Short mmCIF file of C-alpha atoms in Angstrom, two decimals:
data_model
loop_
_atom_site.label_atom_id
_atom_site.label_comp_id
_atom_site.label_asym_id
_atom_site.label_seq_id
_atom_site.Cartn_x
_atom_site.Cartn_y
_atom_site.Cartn_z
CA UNK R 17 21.19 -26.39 -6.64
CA UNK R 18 23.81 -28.94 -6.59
CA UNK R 19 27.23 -28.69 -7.73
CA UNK R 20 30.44 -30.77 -7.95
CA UNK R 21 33.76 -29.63 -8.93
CA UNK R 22 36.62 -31.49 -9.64
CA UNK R 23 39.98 -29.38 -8.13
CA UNK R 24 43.06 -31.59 -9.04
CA UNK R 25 42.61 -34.89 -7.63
CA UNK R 26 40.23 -33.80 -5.22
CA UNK R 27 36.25 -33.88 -5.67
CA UNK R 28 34.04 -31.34 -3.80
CA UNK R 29 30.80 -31.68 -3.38
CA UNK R 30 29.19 -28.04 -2.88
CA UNK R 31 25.41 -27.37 -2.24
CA UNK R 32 25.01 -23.68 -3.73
CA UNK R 33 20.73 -22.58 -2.49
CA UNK R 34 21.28 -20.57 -5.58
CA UNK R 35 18.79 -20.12 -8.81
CA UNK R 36 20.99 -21.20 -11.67
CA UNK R 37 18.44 -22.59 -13.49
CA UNK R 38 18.71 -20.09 -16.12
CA UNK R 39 22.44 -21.19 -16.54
CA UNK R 40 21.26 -24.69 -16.84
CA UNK R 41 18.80 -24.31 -19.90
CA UNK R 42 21.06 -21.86 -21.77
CA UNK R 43 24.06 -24.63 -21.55
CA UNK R 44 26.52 -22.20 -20.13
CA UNK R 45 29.42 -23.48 -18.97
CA UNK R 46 31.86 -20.38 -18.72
CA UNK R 47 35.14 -21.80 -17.31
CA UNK R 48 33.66 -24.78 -15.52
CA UNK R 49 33.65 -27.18 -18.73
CA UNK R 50 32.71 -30.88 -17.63
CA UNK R 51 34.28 -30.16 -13.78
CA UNK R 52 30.65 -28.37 -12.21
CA UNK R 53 27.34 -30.16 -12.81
CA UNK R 54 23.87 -28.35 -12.12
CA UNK R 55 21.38 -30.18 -10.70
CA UNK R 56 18.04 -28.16 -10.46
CA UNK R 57 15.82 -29.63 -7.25
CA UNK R 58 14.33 -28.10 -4.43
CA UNK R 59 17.14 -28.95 -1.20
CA UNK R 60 14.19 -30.45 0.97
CA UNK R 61 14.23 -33.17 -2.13
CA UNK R 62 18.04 -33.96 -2.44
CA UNK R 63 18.04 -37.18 -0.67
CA UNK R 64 16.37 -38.70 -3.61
CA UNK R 65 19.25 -37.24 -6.04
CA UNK R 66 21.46 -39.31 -3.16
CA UNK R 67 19.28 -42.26 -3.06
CA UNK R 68 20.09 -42.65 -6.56
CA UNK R 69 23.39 -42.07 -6.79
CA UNK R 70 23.65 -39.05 -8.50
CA UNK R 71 24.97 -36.83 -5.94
CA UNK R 72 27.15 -37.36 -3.27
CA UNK R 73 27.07 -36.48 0.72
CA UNK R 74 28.08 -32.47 0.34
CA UNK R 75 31.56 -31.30 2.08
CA UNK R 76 30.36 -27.38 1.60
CA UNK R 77 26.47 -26.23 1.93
CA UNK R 78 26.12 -22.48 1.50
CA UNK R 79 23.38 -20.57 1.84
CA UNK R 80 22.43 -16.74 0.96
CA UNK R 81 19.02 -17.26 2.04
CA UNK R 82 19.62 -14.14 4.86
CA UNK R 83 17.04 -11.23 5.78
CA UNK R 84 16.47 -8.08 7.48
CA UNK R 85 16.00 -10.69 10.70
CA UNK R 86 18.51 -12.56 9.99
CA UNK R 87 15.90 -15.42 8.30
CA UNK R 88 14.50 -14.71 4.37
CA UNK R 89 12.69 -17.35 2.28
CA UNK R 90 12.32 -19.61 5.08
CA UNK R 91 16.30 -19.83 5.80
CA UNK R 92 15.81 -22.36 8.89
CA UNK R 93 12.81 -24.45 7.21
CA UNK R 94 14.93 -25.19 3.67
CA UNK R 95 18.35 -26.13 5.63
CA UNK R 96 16.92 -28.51 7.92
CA UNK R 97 15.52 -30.28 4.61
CA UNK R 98 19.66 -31.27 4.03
CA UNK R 99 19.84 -32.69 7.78
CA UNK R 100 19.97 -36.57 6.75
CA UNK R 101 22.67 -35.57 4.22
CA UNK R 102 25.12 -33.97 5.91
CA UNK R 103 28.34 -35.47 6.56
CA UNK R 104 30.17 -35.62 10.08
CA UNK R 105 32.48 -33.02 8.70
CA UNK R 106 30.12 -31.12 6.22
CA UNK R 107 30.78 -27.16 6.59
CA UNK R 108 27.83 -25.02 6.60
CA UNK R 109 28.08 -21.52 5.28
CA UNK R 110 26.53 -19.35 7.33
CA UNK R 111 27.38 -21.29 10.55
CA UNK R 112 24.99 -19.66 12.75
CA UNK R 113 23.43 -16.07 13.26
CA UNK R 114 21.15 -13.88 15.74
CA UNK R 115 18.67 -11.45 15.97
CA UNK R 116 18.50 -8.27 17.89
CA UNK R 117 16.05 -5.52 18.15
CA UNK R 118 15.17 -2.36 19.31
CA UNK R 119 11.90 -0.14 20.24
CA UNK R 120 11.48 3.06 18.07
CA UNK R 121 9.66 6.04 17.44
CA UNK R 122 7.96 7.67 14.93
CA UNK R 123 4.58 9.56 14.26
CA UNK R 124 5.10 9.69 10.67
CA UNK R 125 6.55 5.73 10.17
CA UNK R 126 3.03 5.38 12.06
CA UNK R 127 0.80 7.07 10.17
CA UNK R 128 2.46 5.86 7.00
CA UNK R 129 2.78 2.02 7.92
CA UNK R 130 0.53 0.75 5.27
CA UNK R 131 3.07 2.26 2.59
CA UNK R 132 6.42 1.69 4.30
CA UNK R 133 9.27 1.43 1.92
CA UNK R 134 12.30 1.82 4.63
CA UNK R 135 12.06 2.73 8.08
CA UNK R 136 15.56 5.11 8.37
CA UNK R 137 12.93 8.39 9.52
CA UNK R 138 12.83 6.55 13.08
CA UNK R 139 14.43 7.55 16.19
CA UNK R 140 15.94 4.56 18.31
CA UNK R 141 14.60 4.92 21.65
CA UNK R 142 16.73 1.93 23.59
CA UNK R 143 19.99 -0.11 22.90
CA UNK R 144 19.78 -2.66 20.49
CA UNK R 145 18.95 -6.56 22.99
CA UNK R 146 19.57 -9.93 21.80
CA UNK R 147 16.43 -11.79 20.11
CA UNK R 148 17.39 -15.07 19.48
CA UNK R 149 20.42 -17.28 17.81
CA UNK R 150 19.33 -19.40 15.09
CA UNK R 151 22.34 -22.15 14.40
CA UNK R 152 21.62 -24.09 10.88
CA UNK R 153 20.75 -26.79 9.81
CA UNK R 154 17.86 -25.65 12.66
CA UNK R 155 14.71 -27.94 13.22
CA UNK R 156 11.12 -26.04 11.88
CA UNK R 157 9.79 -26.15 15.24
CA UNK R 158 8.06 -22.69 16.42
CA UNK R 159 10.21 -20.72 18.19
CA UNK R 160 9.34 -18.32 21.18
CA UNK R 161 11.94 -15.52 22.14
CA UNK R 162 10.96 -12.30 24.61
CA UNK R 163 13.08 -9.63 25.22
CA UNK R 164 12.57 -7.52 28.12
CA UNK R 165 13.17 -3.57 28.17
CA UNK R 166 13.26 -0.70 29.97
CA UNK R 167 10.87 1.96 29.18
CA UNK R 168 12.67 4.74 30.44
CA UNK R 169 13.55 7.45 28.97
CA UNK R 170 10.63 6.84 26.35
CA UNK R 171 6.53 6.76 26.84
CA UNK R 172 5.80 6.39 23.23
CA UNK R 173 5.97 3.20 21.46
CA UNK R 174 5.02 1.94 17.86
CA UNK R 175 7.22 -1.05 16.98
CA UNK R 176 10.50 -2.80 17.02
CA UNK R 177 12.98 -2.40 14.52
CA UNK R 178 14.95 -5.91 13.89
CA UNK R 179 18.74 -6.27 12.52
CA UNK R 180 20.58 -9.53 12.76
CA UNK R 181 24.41 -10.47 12.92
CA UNK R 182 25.97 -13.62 10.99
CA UNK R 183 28.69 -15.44 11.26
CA UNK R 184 29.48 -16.80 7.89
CA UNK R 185 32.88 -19.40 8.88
CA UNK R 186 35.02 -19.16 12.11
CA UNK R 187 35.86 -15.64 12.97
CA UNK R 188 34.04 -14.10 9.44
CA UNK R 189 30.53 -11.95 10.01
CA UNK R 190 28.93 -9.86 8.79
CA UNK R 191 26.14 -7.25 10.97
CA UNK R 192 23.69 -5.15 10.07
CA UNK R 193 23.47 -4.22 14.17
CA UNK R 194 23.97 -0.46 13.87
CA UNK R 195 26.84 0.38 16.71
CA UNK R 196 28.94 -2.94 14.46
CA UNK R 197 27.26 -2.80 11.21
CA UNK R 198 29.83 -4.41 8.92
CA UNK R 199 31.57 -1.14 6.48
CA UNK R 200 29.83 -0.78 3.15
CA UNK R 201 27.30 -3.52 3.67
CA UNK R 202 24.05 -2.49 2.07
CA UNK R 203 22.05 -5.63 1.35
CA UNK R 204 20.28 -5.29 4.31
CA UNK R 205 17.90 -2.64 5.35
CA UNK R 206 16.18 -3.31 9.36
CA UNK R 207 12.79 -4.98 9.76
CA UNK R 208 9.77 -3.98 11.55
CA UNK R 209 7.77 -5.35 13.52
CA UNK R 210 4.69 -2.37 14.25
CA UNK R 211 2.16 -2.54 16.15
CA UNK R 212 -1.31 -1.75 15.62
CA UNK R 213 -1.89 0.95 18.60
CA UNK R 214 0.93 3.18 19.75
CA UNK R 215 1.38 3.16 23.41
CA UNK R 216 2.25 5.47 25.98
CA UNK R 217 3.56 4.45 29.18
CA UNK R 218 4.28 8.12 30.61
CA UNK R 219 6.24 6.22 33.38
CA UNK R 220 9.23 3.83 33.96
CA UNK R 221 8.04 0.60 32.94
CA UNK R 222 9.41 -2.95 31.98
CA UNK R 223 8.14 -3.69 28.93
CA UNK R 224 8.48 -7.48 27.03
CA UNK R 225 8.31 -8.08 23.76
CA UNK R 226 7.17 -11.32 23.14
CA UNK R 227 7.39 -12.90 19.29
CA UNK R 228 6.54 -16.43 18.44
CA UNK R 229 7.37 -17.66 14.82
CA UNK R 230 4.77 -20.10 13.92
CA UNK R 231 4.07 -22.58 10.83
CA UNK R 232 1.17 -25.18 9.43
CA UNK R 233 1.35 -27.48 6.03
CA UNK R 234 1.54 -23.89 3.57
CA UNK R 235 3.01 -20.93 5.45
CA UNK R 236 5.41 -19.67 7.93
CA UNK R 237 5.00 -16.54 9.76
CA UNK R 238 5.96 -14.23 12.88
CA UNK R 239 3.50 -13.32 15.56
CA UNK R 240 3.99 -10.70 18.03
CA UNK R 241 2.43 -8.80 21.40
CA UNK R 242 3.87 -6.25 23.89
CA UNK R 243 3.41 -7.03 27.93
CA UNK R 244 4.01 -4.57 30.95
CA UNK R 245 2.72 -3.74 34.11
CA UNK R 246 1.39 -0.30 34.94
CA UNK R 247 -0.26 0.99 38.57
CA UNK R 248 -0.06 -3.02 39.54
CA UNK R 249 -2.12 -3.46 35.98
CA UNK R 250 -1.05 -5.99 33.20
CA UNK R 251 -1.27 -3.83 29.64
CA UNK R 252 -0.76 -6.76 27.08
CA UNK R 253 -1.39 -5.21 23.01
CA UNK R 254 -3.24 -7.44 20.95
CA UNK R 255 -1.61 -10.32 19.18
CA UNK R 256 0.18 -8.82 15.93
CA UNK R 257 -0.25 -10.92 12.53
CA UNK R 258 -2.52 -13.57 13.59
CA UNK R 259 -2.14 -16.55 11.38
CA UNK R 260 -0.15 -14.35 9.23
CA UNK R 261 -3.14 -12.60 8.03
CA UNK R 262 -0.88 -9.68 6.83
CA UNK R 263 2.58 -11.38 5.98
CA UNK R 264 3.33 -14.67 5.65
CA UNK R 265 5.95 -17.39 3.61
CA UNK R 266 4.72 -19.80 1.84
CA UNK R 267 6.03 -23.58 2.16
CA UNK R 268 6.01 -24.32 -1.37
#
C-alpha cells in the first residue's frame, strides 16, 4: 500500500506493505482527511503507479513482513520488487536482520511433528550460531548458508530450531534469540526445521547444517540436509523438503 502525507510544508512519501484495503472500500479516513491517500497494488507493481505519475519516489518503506526466521510472506522477494524506486536517501524499515539457529531435542516434538503447534517442550542442546544476514531491499537469488556445530555433549538429533534478530533503524532491534530476546515480545514463536530420521552420533562429531532457500516462477521454499563425518565415514541425511513438497510460498 502506498501512502502520502502531507506534515506542514513537507510531503512524505511512505510505502506501508500493509492490507488496508478494507479501510479503502469503507471510505475511512479517521484523522487523515485529504493528507493520506491509499493506493491498493501489489509493491512488485508500483513502478507503474510511478510511471504514471501518481506516486512519487518513497522517502520511508516499511515493512512488517517478519517471521519465526526472520523472513514471512516472502519478505526478501516483495522488497526487491521496490529496488528501481528507491531514492538515494530512501529509509528502509527494517534495515537489515539475521538468522540463527540451534540443534534440539525431543522424543515427543518427534513423534508429534505432523501436529506441531509450538515447539517450547524441546531441550536446546548447543548455543544458538549465526545463519545468515539478510539486508533489504535483497535480490531473489537462492541463498546457501551452513553452519557448522559441535556435537558434543549431545548424540541425539531431530532438528534445528530457528530465531532471528532485526534491526528495525540505527541502534533499534528487536530479537527473538533466546539469551537477548527483546522483553515482552511475543509475536514470534521459533521455527523448525526437523528432520525426517533422528540421528545419533554417540561420539564427538562436527556436524553442518546445510540449508539452501530455493525458488521457480510459483513458489519459494527452504531445503535442508545434515553432513558429518563418523569412523572416517561421511553420514549426509536426506535432502529435507524437496521442491517444497511439504511447505512452500507461493509467488502470487
Amino acid at each position: 500500500m502506498f501512502i502520502h502525507r502531507h506534515l506542514g510544508p513537507f510531503l512524505f512519501f511512505v510505502y506501508f506493505v500493509l492490507w488496508l484495503s478494507d479501510l479503502r472500500e469503507s471510505g475511512y479516513t479517521g484523522g487523515w482527511k485529504n493528507s493520506v491517500s491509499i493506493i491498493q497494488s501489489d509493491m512488485r507493481s508500483l513502478t507503474l503507479f510511478l510511471e504514471s505519475k501518481e506516486i512519487e519516489n518513497p522517502d520511508i518503506i516499511i515493512s512488517e513482513l517478519l517471521g519465526s526466521f526472520g523472513d514471512n510472506e516472502l519478505c526478501p522477494e516483495c522488497l526487491d520488487g521496490v529496488n528501481n524506486i528507491l531514492k538515494e536517501n530512501t529509509i528502509c524499515i527494517p534495515s537489515s536482520y539475521r538468522n540463527f539457529l540451534t540443534p534440539i531435542q525431543s522424543l515427543r516434538l518427534y513423534q508429534n511433528i505432523r501436529d506441531l503447534k509450538n515447539n517450547n517442550n524441546c531441550n536446546r542442546v548447543h548455543e544458538m550460531q549465526l545463519g545468515f544476514i539478510l539486508i533489504d531491499p535483497v535480490a531473489s537469488q537462492s541463498k546457501l548458508a551452513d553452519t557448522s556445530i559441535d556435537s558434543n555433549p549431545f548424540p541425539l538429533l531431530m532438528g534445528f530450531a530457528a530465531h532471528f534478530e532485526v534491526v528495525l533503524y540505527k541502534n533499534i532491534i528487536l530479537s527473538t534469540h533466546p539469551e537477548r530476546h527483546t522483553e515482552n515480545l511475543f509475536s514470534w514463536f521459533p521455527g523448525l526445521f526437523p528432520l525426517r530420521k533422528l540421528f545419533y552420533c554417540p561420539n564427538e562429531c562436527n556436524i553442518v547444517f546445510n540449508i539452501k532457500r530455493k525458488f521457480d516462477k510459483e513458489k519459494v521454499w527452504y531445503e535442508w540436509f545434515i553432513e558429518y563425518e563418523e569412523n572416517g565415514e561421511l553420514i549426509k541425511s536426506e535432502l529435507q523438503n524437496e521442491n517444497g513438497e511439504s511447505q512452500s510460498m507461493n509467488l502470487s
